[in-house]
mmCIF file with all atom_site columns, C-alpha atoms in Angstrom:
data_model
loop_
_atom_site.group_PDB
_atom_site.id
_atom_site.type_symbol
_atom_site.label_atom_id
_atom_site.label_alt_id
_atom_site.label_comp_id
_atom_site.label_asym_id
_atom_site.label_entity_id
_atom_site.label_seq_id
_atom_site.pdbx_PDB_ins_code
_atom_site.Cartn_x
_atom_site.Cartn_y
_atom_site.Cartn_z
_atom_site.occupancy
_atom_site.B_iso_or_equiv
_atom_site.pdbx_formal_charge
_atom_site.auth_seq_id
_atom_site.auth_comp_id
_atom_site.auth_asym_id
_atom_site.auth_atom_id
_atom_site.pdbx_PDB_model_num
ATOM 1   C CA . MET X 1 1   ? -6.151 1.961   15.879  1.00 0.00 ? 1   MET X CA 1
ATOM 2   C CA . ASN X 1 2   ? -2.651 3.047   15.046  1.00 0.00 ? 2   ASN X CA 1
ATOM 3   C CA . GLU X 1 3   ? -0.483 0.192   13.944  1.00 0.00 ? 3   GLU X CA 1
ATOM 4   C CA . ARG X 1 4   ? 3.378  0.018   14.290  1.00 0.00 ? 4   ARG X CA 1
ATOM 5   C CA . VAL X 1 5   ? 4.943  -1.267  11.156  1.00 0.00 ? 5   VAL X CA 1
ATOM 6   C CA . LEU X 1 6   ? 8.709  -2.221  10.881  1.00 0.00 ? 6   LEU X CA 1
ATOM 7   C CA . VAL X 1 7   ? 10.248 -2.013  7.639   1.00 0.00 ? 7   VAL X CA 1
ATOM 8   C CA . PRO X 1 8   ? 14.012 -3.548  7.480   1.00 0.00 ? 8   PRO X CA 1
ATOM 9   C CA . LEU X 1 9   ? 15.973 -1.569  4.895   1.00 0.00 ? 9   LEU X CA 1
ATOM 10  C CA . ASN X 1 10  ? 19.182 -2.166  3.058   1.00 0.00 ? 10  ASN X CA 1
ATOM 11  C CA . ASP X 1 11  ? 20.663 -0.751  -0.340  1.00 0.00 ? 11  ASP X CA 1
ATOM 12  C CA . SER X 1 12  ? 18.550 -2.992  -2.580  1.00 0.00 ? 12  SER X CA 1
ATOM 13  C CA . GLU X 1 13  ? 15.489 -2.288  -4.943  1.00 0.00 ? 13  GLU X CA 1
ATOM 14  C CA . PRO X 1 14  ? 13.430 -4.939  -3.029  1.00 0.00 ? 14  PRO X CA 1
ATOM 15  C CA . ALA X 1 15  ? 13.932 -2.970  0.279   1.00 0.00 ? 15  ALA X CA 1
ATOM 16  C CA . ARG X 1 16  ? 12.953 0.194   -1.474  1.00 0.00 ? 16  ARG X CA 1
ATOM 17  C CA . ASN X 1 17  ? 9.849  -1.309  -2.895  1.00 0.00 ? 17  ASN X CA 1
ATOM 18  C CA . ALA X 1 18  ? 8.873  -2.465  0.416   1.00 0.00 ? 18  ALA X CA 1
ATOM 19  C CA . LEU X 1 19  ? 9.207  0.888   1.997   1.00 0.00 ? 19  LEU X CA 1
ATOM 20  C CA . ARG X 1 20  ? 6.919  2.399   -0.626  1.00 0.00 ? 20  ARG X CA 1
ATOM 21  C CA . GLU X 1 21  ? 4.375  -0.470  -0.122  1.00 0.00 ? 21  GLU X CA 1
ATOM 22  C CA . ALA X 1 22  ? 4.309  0.052   3.502   1.00 0.00 ? 22  ALA X CA 1
ATOM 23  C CA . LEU X 1 23  ? 3.870  3.682   3.108   1.00 0.00 ? 23  LEU X CA 1
ATOM 24  C CA . GLU X 1 24  ? 0.808  2.950   0.698   1.00 0.00 ? 24  GLU X CA 1
ATOM 25  C CA . MET X 1 25  ? -0.722 0.166   3.066   1.00 0.00 ? 25  MET X CA 1
ATOM 26  C CA . PHE X 1 26  ? 0.094  1.563   6.483   1.00 0.00 ? 26  PHE X CA 1
ATOM 27  C CA . GLY X 1 27  ? 0.817  5.413   5.688   1.00 0.00 ? 27  GLY X CA 1
ATOM 28  C CA . SER X 1 28  ? -1.249 6.584   8.977   1.00 0.00 ? 28  SER X CA 1
ATOM 29  C CA . SER X 1 29  ? 0.734  4.092   10.976  1.00 0.00 ? 29  SER X CA 1
ATOM 30  C CA . GLU X 1 30  ? 3.949  4.536   13.104  1.00 0.00 ? 30  GLU X CA 1
ATOM 31  C CA . ILE X 1 31  ? 6.560  3.159   10.714  1.00 0.00 ? 31  ILE X CA 1
ATOM 32  C CA . THR X 1 32  ? 10.031 2.144   11.868  1.00 0.00 ? 32  THR X CA 1
ATOM 33  C CA . ILE X 1 33  ? 12.913 1.699   9.306   1.00 0.00 ? 33  ILE X CA 1
ATOM 34  C CA . LEU X 1 34  ? 15.502 -0.933  10.516  1.00 0.00 ? 34  LEU X CA 1
ATOM 35  C CA . HIS X 1 35  ? 19.065 -1.125  9.016   1.00 0.00 ? 35  HIS X CA 1
ATOM 36  C CA . VAL X 1 36  ? 21.074 -4.027  10.214  1.00 0.00 ? 36  VAL X CA 1
ATOM 37  C CA . ILE X 1 37  ? 24.883 -3.758  10.114  1.00 0.00 ? 37  ILE X CA 1
ATOM 38  C CA . GLU X 1 38  ? 25.568 -7.402  9.371   1.00 0.00 ? 38  GLU X CA 1
ATOM 39  C CA . LEU X 1 39  ? 28.624 -9.147  11.160  1.00 0.00 ? 39  LEU X CA 1
ATOM 40  C CA . ASP X 1 40  ? 30.276 -10.606 8.200   1.00 0.00 ? 40  ASP X CA 1
ATOM 41  C CA . THR X 1 41  ? 33.677 -11.963 7.071   1.00 0.00 ? 41  THR X CA 1
ATOM 42  C CA . LEU X 1 42  ? 34.778 -8.468  6.142   1.00 0.00 ? 42  LEU X CA 1
ATOM 43  C CA . SER X 1 43  ? 34.634 -7.319  9.752   1.00 0.00 ? 43  SER X CA 1
ATOM 44  C CA . HIS X 1 44  ? 35.399 -10.560 11.460  1.00 0.00 ? 44  HIS X CA 1
ATOM 45  C CA . GLY X 1 45  ? 38.859 -10.244 13.219  1.00 0.00 ? 45  GLY X CA 1
ATOM 46  C CA . VAL X 1 46  ? 38.946 -6.466  12.505  1.00 0.00 ? 46  VAL X CA 1
ATOM 47  C CA . SER X 1 47  ? 39.976 -4.555  15.664  1.00 0.00 ? 47  SER X CA 1
ATOM 48  C CA . GLY X 1 48  ? 41.333 -1.090  16.600  1.00 0.00 ? 48  GLY X CA 1
ATOM 49  C CA . PRO X 1 49  ? 41.352 1.905   14.416  1.00 0.00 ? 49  PRO X CA 1
ATOM 50  C CA . ALA X 1 50  ? 40.324 -0.344  11.346  1.00 0.00 ? 50  ALA X CA 1
ATOM 51  C CA . ALA X 1 51  ? 37.253 -1.552  13.148  1.00 0.00 ? 51  ALA X CA 1
ATOM 52  C CA . GLU X 1 52  ? 36.304 1.913   14.134  1.00 0.00 ? 52  GLU X CA 1
ATOM 53  C CA . GLU X 1 53  ? 36.754 3.208   10.687  1.00 0.00 ? 53  GLU X CA 1
ATOM 54  C CA . LEU X 1 54  ? 34.545 0.234   9.387   1.00 0.00 ? 54  LEU X CA 1
ATOM 55  C CA . ASP X 1 55  ? 31.881 1.026   11.868  1.00 0.00 ? 55  ASP X CA 1
ATOM 56  C CA . GLU X 1 56  ? 31.803 4.597   11.049  1.00 0.00 ? 56  GLU X CA 1
ATOM 57  C CA . THR X 1 57  ? 31.452 3.825   7.388   1.00 0.00 ? 57  THR X CA 1
ATOM 58  C CA . ARG X 1 58  ? 28.658 1.419   7.983   1.00 0.00 ? 58  ARG X CA 1
ATOM 59  C CA . LYS X 1 59  ? 26.875 3.908   10.183  1.00 0.00 ? 59  LYS X CA 1
ATOM 60  C CA . GLU X 1 60  ? 27.231 6.675   7.469   1.00 0.00 ? 60  GLU X CA 1
ATOM 61  C CA . GLU X 1 61  ? 25.728 4.078   5.009   1.00 0.00 ? 61  GLU X CA 1
ATOM 62  C CA . ALA X 1 62  ? 22.753 3.776   7.394   1.00 0.00 ? 62  ALA X CA 1
ATOM 63  C CA . ARG X 1 63  ? 22.372 7.627   7.682   1.00 0.00 ? 63  ARG X CA 1
ATOM 64  C CA . GLU X 1 64  ? 22.289 7.843   4.005   1.00 0.00 ? 64  GLU X CA 1
ATOM 65  C CA . LEU X 1 65  ? 19.545 5.053   3.710   1.00 0.00 ? 65  LEU X CA 1
ATOM 66  C CA . PHE X 1 66  ? 17.505 6.600   6.360   1.00 0.00 ? 66  PHE X CA 1
ATOM 67  C CA . GLU X 1 67  ? 17.658 10.071  4.501   1.00 0.00 ? 67  GLU X CA 1
ATOM 68  C CA . GLU X 1 68  ? 16.843 8.547   1.211   1.00 0.00 ? 68  GLU X CA 1
ATOM 69  C CA . ALA X 1 69  ? 13.956 6.595   3.017   1.00 0.00 ? 69  ALA X CA 1
ATOM 70  C CA . GLN X 1 70  ? 12.676 10.001  4.783   1.00 0.00 ? 70  GLN X CA 1
ATOM 71  C CA . THR X 1 71  ? 12.568 11.606  1.321   1.00 0.00 ? 71  THR X CA 1
ATOM 72  C CA . THR X 1 72  ? 10.357 8.931   -0.049  1.00 0.00 ? 72  THR X CA 1
ATOM 73  C CA . ALA X 1 73  ? 8.133  9.002   3.179   1.00 0.00 ? 73  ALA X CA 1
ATOM 74  C CA . ASP X 1 74  ? 7.826  12.722  2.773   1.00 0.00 ? 74  ASP X CA 1
ATOM 75  C CA . GLU X 1 75  ? 5.824  12.098  -0.495  1.00 0.00 ? 75  GLU X CA 1
ATOM 76  C CA . TYR X 1 76  ? 3.306  10.365  1.599   1.00 0.00 ? 76  TYR X CA 1
ATOM 77  C CA . GLY X 1 77  ? 3.514  12.776  4.420   1.00 0.00 ? 77  GLY X CA 1
ATOM 78  C CA . VAL X 1 78  ? 4.960  10.203  6.840   1.00 0.00 ? 78  VAL X CA 1
ATOM 79  C CA . SER X 1 79  ? 7.605  10.953  9.510   1.00 0.00 ? 79  SER X CA 1
ATOM 80  C CA . LEU X 1 80  ? 9.728  7.850   9.986   1.00 0.00 ? 80  LEU X CA 1
ATOM 81  C CA . GLU X 1 81  ? 11.400 6.557   13.316  1.00 0.00 ? 81  GLU X CA 1
ATOM 82  C CA . THR X 1 82  ? 14.874 4.698   12.496  1.00 0.00 ? 82  THR X CA 1
ATOM 83  C CA . THR X 1 83  ? 16.934 2.199   14.327  1.00 0.00 ? 83  THR X CA 1
ATOM 84  C CA . VAL X 1 84  ? 20.236 0.585   13.544  1.00 0.00 ? 84  VAL X CA 1
ATOM 85  C CA . GLU X 1 85  ? 21.093 -3.054  14.821  1.00 0.00 ? 85  GLU X CA 1
ATOM 86  C CA . ARG X 1 86  ? 24.308 -5.136  14.524  1.00 0.00 ? 86  ARG X CA 1
ATOM 87  C CA . GLY X 1 87  ? 24.118 -8.825  13.723  1.00 0.00 ? 87  GLY X CA 1
ATOM 88  C CA . ASP X 1 88  ? 22.005 -11.396 11.822  1.00 0.00 ? 88  ASP X CA 1
ATOM 89  C CA . PRO X 1 89  ? 19.417 -9.589  9.723   1.00 0.00 ? 89  PRO X CA 1
ATOM 90  C CA . ALA X 1 90  ? 16.672 -12.018 10.373  1.00 0.00 ? 90  ALA X CA 1
ATOM 91  C CA . ASP X 1 91  ? 17.274 -12.292 14.096  1.00 0.00 ? 91  ASP X CA 1
ATOM 92  C CA . ALA X 1 92  ? 17.624 -8.394  14.393  1.00 0.00 ? 92  ALA X CA 1
ATOM 93  C CA . THR X 1 93  ? 14.291 -7.945  12.495  1.00 0.00 ? 93  THR X CA 1
ATOM 94  C CA . VAL X 1 94  ? 12.461 -10.166 14.665  1.00 0.00 ? 94  VAL X CA 1
ATOM 95  C CA . LYS X 1 95  ? 13.974 -8.957  17.957  1.00 0.00 ? 95  LYS X CA 1
ATOM 96  C CA . THR X 1 96  ? 13.281 -5.175  16.768  1.00 0.00 ? 96  THR X CA 1
ATOM 97  C CA . ALA X 1 97  ? 9.574  -6.136  16.052  1.00 0.00 ? 97  ALA X CA 1
ATOM 98  C CA . GLU X 1 98  ? 9.462  -7.314  19.598  1.00 0.00 ? 98  GLU X CA 1
ATOM 99  C CA . ALA X 1 99  ? 11.170 -4.448  21.151  1.00 0.00 ? 99  ALA X CA 1
ATOM 100 C CA . ILE X 1 100 ? 9.064  -1.862  19.327  1.00 0.00 ? 100 ILE X CA 1
ATOM 101 C CA . ASP X 1 101 ? 5.857  -3.915  19.899  1.00 0.00 ? 101 ASP X CA 1
ATOM 102 C CA . ALA X 1 102 ? 5.227  -3.988  15.984  1.00 0.00 ? 102 ALA X CA 1
ATOM 103 C CA . ASP X 1 103 ? 2.021  -5.050  14.844  1.00 0.00 ? 103 ASP X CA 1
ATOM 104 C CA . HIS X 1 104 ? 3.466  -5.778  11.283  1.00 0.00 ? 104 HIS X CA 1
ATOM 105 C CA . ILE X 1 105 ? 6.530  -6.395  9.397   1.00 0.00 ? 105 ILE X CA 1
ATOM 106 C CA . VAL X 1 106 ? 6.909  -5.375  5.626   1.00 0.00 ? 106 VAL X CA 1
ATOM 107 C CA . MET X 1 107 ? 10.051 -6.483  3.991   1.00 0.00 ? 107 MET X CA 1
ATOM 108 C CA . GLY X 1 108 ? 11.522 -6.947  0.529   1.00 0.00 ? 108 GLY X CA 1
ATOM 109 C CA . SER X 1 109 ? 12.429 -10.169 -1.186  1.00 0.00 ? 109 SER X CA 1
ATOM 110 C CA . HIS X 1 110 ? 14.005 -10.692 -4.760  1.00 0.00 ? 110 HIS X CA 1
ATOM 111 C CA . ALA X 1 111 ? 12.145 -12.164 -7.485  1.00 0.00 ? 111 ALA X CA 1
ATOM 112 C CA . ARG X 1 112 ? 12.954 -15.628 -8.508  1.00 0.00 ? 112 ARG X CA 1
ATOM 113 C CA . SER X 1 113 ? 12.404 -17.725 -11.630 1.00 0.00 ? 113 SER X CA 1
ATOM 114 C CA . GLY X 1 114 ? 12.043 -21.353 -12.279 1.00 0.00 ? 114 GLY X CA 1
ATOM 115 C CA . LEU X 1 115 ? 11.970 -23.665 -9.306  1.00 0.00 ? 115 LEU X CA 1
ATOM 116 C CA . SER X 1 116 ? 13.242 -21.104 -6.870  1.00 0.00 ? 116 SER X CA 1
ATOM 117 C CA . ARG X 1 117 ? 10.507 -18.937 -7.579  1.00 0.00 ? 117 ARG X CA 1
ATOM 118 C CA . VAL X 1 118 ? 8.407  -20.729 -4.950  1.00 0.00 ? 118 VAL X CA 1
ATOM 119 C CA . LEU X 1 119 ? 10.951 -20.136 -2.358  1.00 0.00 ? 119 LEU X CA 1
ATOM 120 C CA . VAL X 1 120 ? 11.515 -16.820 -0.441  1.00 0.00 ? 120 VAL X CA 1
ATOM 121 C CA . GLY X 1 121 ? 14.864 -15.462 0.164   1.00 0.00 ? 121 GLY X CA 1
ATOM 122 C CA . SER X 1 122 ? 16.528 -17.046 3.367   1.00 0.00 ? 122 SER X CA 1
ATOM 123 C CA . VAL X 1 123 ? 16.271 -13.853 5.440   1.00 0.00 ? 123 VAL X CA 1
ATOM 124 C CA . ALA X 1 124 ? 12.765 -13.365 4.530   1.00 0.00 ? 124 ALA X CA 1
ATOM 125 C CA . GLU X 1 125 ? 11.776 -16.982 5.120   1.00 0.00 ? 125 GLU X CA 1
ATOM 126 C CA . GLU X 1 126 ? 13.229 -16.972 8.620   1.00 0.00 ? 126 GLU X CA 1
ATOM 127 C CA . VAL X 1 127 ? 11.609 -13.791 9.441   1.00 0.00 ? 127 VAL X CA 1
ATOM 128 C CA . ILE X 1 128 ? 8.261  -15.399 8.304   1.00 0.00 ? 128 ILE X CA 1
ATOM 129 C CA . ARG X 1 129 ? 9.112  -18.689 10.316  1.00 0.00 ? 129 ARG X CA 1
ATOM 130 C CA . THR X 1 130 ? 10.183 -16.826 13.687  1.00 0.00 ? 130 THR X CA 1
ATOM 131 C CA . SER X 1 131 ? 8.149  -13.483 13.795  1.00 0.00 ? 131 SER X CA 1
ATOM 132 C CA . PRO X 1 132 ? 5.486  -13.113 16.377  1.00 0.00 ? 132 PRO X CA 1
ATOM 133 C CA . VAL X 1 133 ? 3.683  -10.594 14.029  1.00 0.00 ? 133 VAL X CA 1
ATOM 134 C CA . SER X 1 134 ? 2.266  -10.765 10.597  1.00 0.00 ? 134 SER X CA 1
ATOM 135 C CA . VAL X 1 135 ? 4.684  -10.490 7.766   1.00 0.00 ? 135 VAL X CA 1
ATOM 136 C CA . THR X 1 136 ? 4.212  -8.985  4.245   1.00 0.00 ? 136 THR X CA 1
ATOM 137 C CA . ILE X 1 137 ? 6.756  -9.837  1.583   1.00 0.00 ? 137 ILE X CA 1
ATOM 138 C CA . SER X 1 138 ? 7.206  -7.174  -1.212  1.00 0.00 ? 138 SER X CA 1
ATOM 139 C CA . ARG X 1 139 ? 8.397  -8.598  -4.467  1.00 0.00 ? 139 ARG X CA 1
ATOM 140 C CA . PRO X 1 140 ? 9.036  -6.698  -7.688  1.00 0.00 ? 140 PRO X CA 1
ATOM 141 C CA . ARG X 1 141 ? 6.312  -6.434  -9.973  1.00 0.00 ? 141 ARG X CA 1
ATOM 142 C CA . SER X 1 142 ? 6.686  -8.500  -13.209 1.00 0.00 ? 142 SER X CA 1
ATOM 143 C CA . ASP X 1 143 ? 6.543  -6.422  -16.603 1.00 0.00 ? 143 ASP X CA 1
ATOM 144 C CA . HIS X 1 144 ? 5.483  -9.638  -18.191 1.00 0.00 ? 144 HIS X CA 1
ATOM 145 C CA . GLY X 1 145 ? 2.139  -10.267 -16.527 1.00 0.00 ? 145 GLY X CA 1
ATOM 146 C CA . GLU X 1 146 ? 3.467  -13.178 -14.667 1.00 0.00 ? 146 GLU X CA 1
#
C-alpha cells in the first residue's frame, strides 16, 4: 500500500528535521509538502501594489523552500508534491490533509525545556487534536542523552 504523507514546511530547523524523518520513514510513499502563508499582522490591511508585492515575496519564499526540500528528497530518490495555502497553519494543515486524502502527517516542533517540555507547540497541538489522520511530531534530538 502506498501511503500519502503530508509534511508542513516552513523556514525552521524542526520543519527540515520533520521532512528528513518523513523521507526516512515513508520514502516510498507519496509525500506532499505544504507551505502555509500565514495571514498575520504584517499583511493585515495591506492592499493594492504593496499587497501584491508582499504576496509575491511570500510565494518566492515558498518556491525556495520547495527547491531546498526537493534537494533533500533527491538524496532519498523521492519526488515531492508541493502545495501552498493561506491562513492559519494548523487549520490549513488539517484541511490539506483531508483534501489530499493523506494517511499521515509528519511535522516539526521545537524542543522545550523545563515544564514546557511536556507541551507541544500550539500549531502541532492543534493539528494533533483536530487531524483525522495520525500525526508524528519530529523533535530535535538531544545531544545530551535527555
